[in-house]
Amino acid sequence: MKITRIDTWIVNPVQSPTALNYIFLKMHTDEGLYGIGQPYSAGPDTAVTEVIHDFETWLVGRDARDVE
């Protein structure tokens, strides 16, 4: 079961400029299974999603069950 891609979303649930955003990701596999997670935001939200997509280039093709 190999990772094929990672999607990210920045969500502002109350549509307020002062409310905190939430970041979600969805990791897809070649077997049609997927996982959903919420990464910790440690800076600007768009920077966090860009880092995730940078990691995606390293993760695609790897075994999704390898959690170490």
Protein backbone atom coordinates (compact mmCIF):
# COMPACT_ATOMS: atom_id res chain seq x y z
CA MET A 1 0.00 0.00 0.00
CA LYS A 2 1.85 3.07 -1.31
CA ILE A 3 1.16 6.75 -0.69
CA THR A 4 0.02 8.45 -3.89
CA ARG A 5 -0.74 12.05 -2.86
CA ILE A 6 -1.56 14.39 0.03
CA ASP A 7 -4.28 17.06 -0.06
CA THR A 8 -4.47 19.94 2.43
CA TRP A 9 -7.18 22.40 3.46
CA ILE A 10 -7.13 25.52 5.60
CA VAL A 11 -10.53 25.97 7.25
CA ASN A 12 -11.86 28.96 9.16
CA PRO A 13 -15.04 27.54 10.76
CA VAL A 14 -16.52 30.83 11.98
CA GLN A 15 -15.51 33.02 9.02
CA SER A 16 -13.86 35.59 11.25
CA PRO A 17 -10.48 37.22 10.63
CA THR A 18 -9.61 36.87 14.33
CA ALA A 19 -10.66 33.20 14.69
CA LEU A 20 -8.06 30.47 14.49
CA ASN A 21 -7.81 28.43 11.31
CA TYR A 22 -7.67 24.64 11.23
CA ILE A 23 -5.45 22.71 8.84
CA PHE A 24 -6.54 19.28 7.64
CA LEU A 25 -4.82 16.77 5.38
CA LYS A 26 -5.89 13.68 3.50
CA MET A 27 -3.29 11.08 2.54
CA HIS A 28 -4.30 8.85 -0.39
CA THR A 29 -2.99 5.36 -1.21
CA ASP A 30 -2.85 3.27 -4.35
CA GLU A 31 -5.39 0.84 -2.85
CA GLY A 32 -8.09 3.50 -2.47
CA LEU A 33 -7.65 3.81 1.29
CA TYR A 34 -6.96 7.19 2.84
CA GLY A 35 -6.20 8.78 6.16
CA ILE A 36 -7.27 12.15 7.50
CA GLY A 37 -5.24 14.17 9.98
CA GLN A 38 -4.90 17.60 11.52
CA PRO A 39 -1.32 18.90 11.47
CA TYR A 40 -0.14 21.21 14.22
CA SER A 41 0.22 24.79 13.02
CA ALA A 42 3.58 26.20 14.11
CA GLY A 43 3.59 29.35 12.03
CA PRO A 44 1.69 30.91 9.16
CA ASP A 45 -0.96 28.45 7.98
CA THR A 46 0.04 28.68 4.32
CA ALA A 47 3.66 27.95 5.28
CA VAL A 48 2.55 24.80 7.14
CA THR A 49 0.67 23.53 4.07
CA GLU A 50 3.67 24.29 1.85
CA VAL A 51 5.93 22.25 4.15
CA ILE A 52 3.44 19.37 4.00
CA HIS A 53 3.52 19.48 0.19
CA ASP A 54 7.32 19.56 0.30
CA PHE A 55 7.23 16.40 2.45
CA GLU A 56 4.80 14.93 -0.08
CA THR A 57 7.60 14.71 -2.65
CA TRP A 58 9.51 12.55 -0.18
CA LEU A 59 6.51 10.46 0.96
CA VAL A 60 4.89 9.54 -2.38
CA GLY A 61 5.73 5.95 -3.24
CA ARG A 62 6.52 4.93 0.33
CA ASP A 63 4.59 2.33 2.30
CA ALA A 64 1.72 4.00 4.20
CA ARG A 65 1.98 1.39 6.95
CA ASP A 66 5.58 2.37 7.78
CA VAL A 67 4.98 4.76 10.67
CA GLU A 68 8.55 4.89 11.97
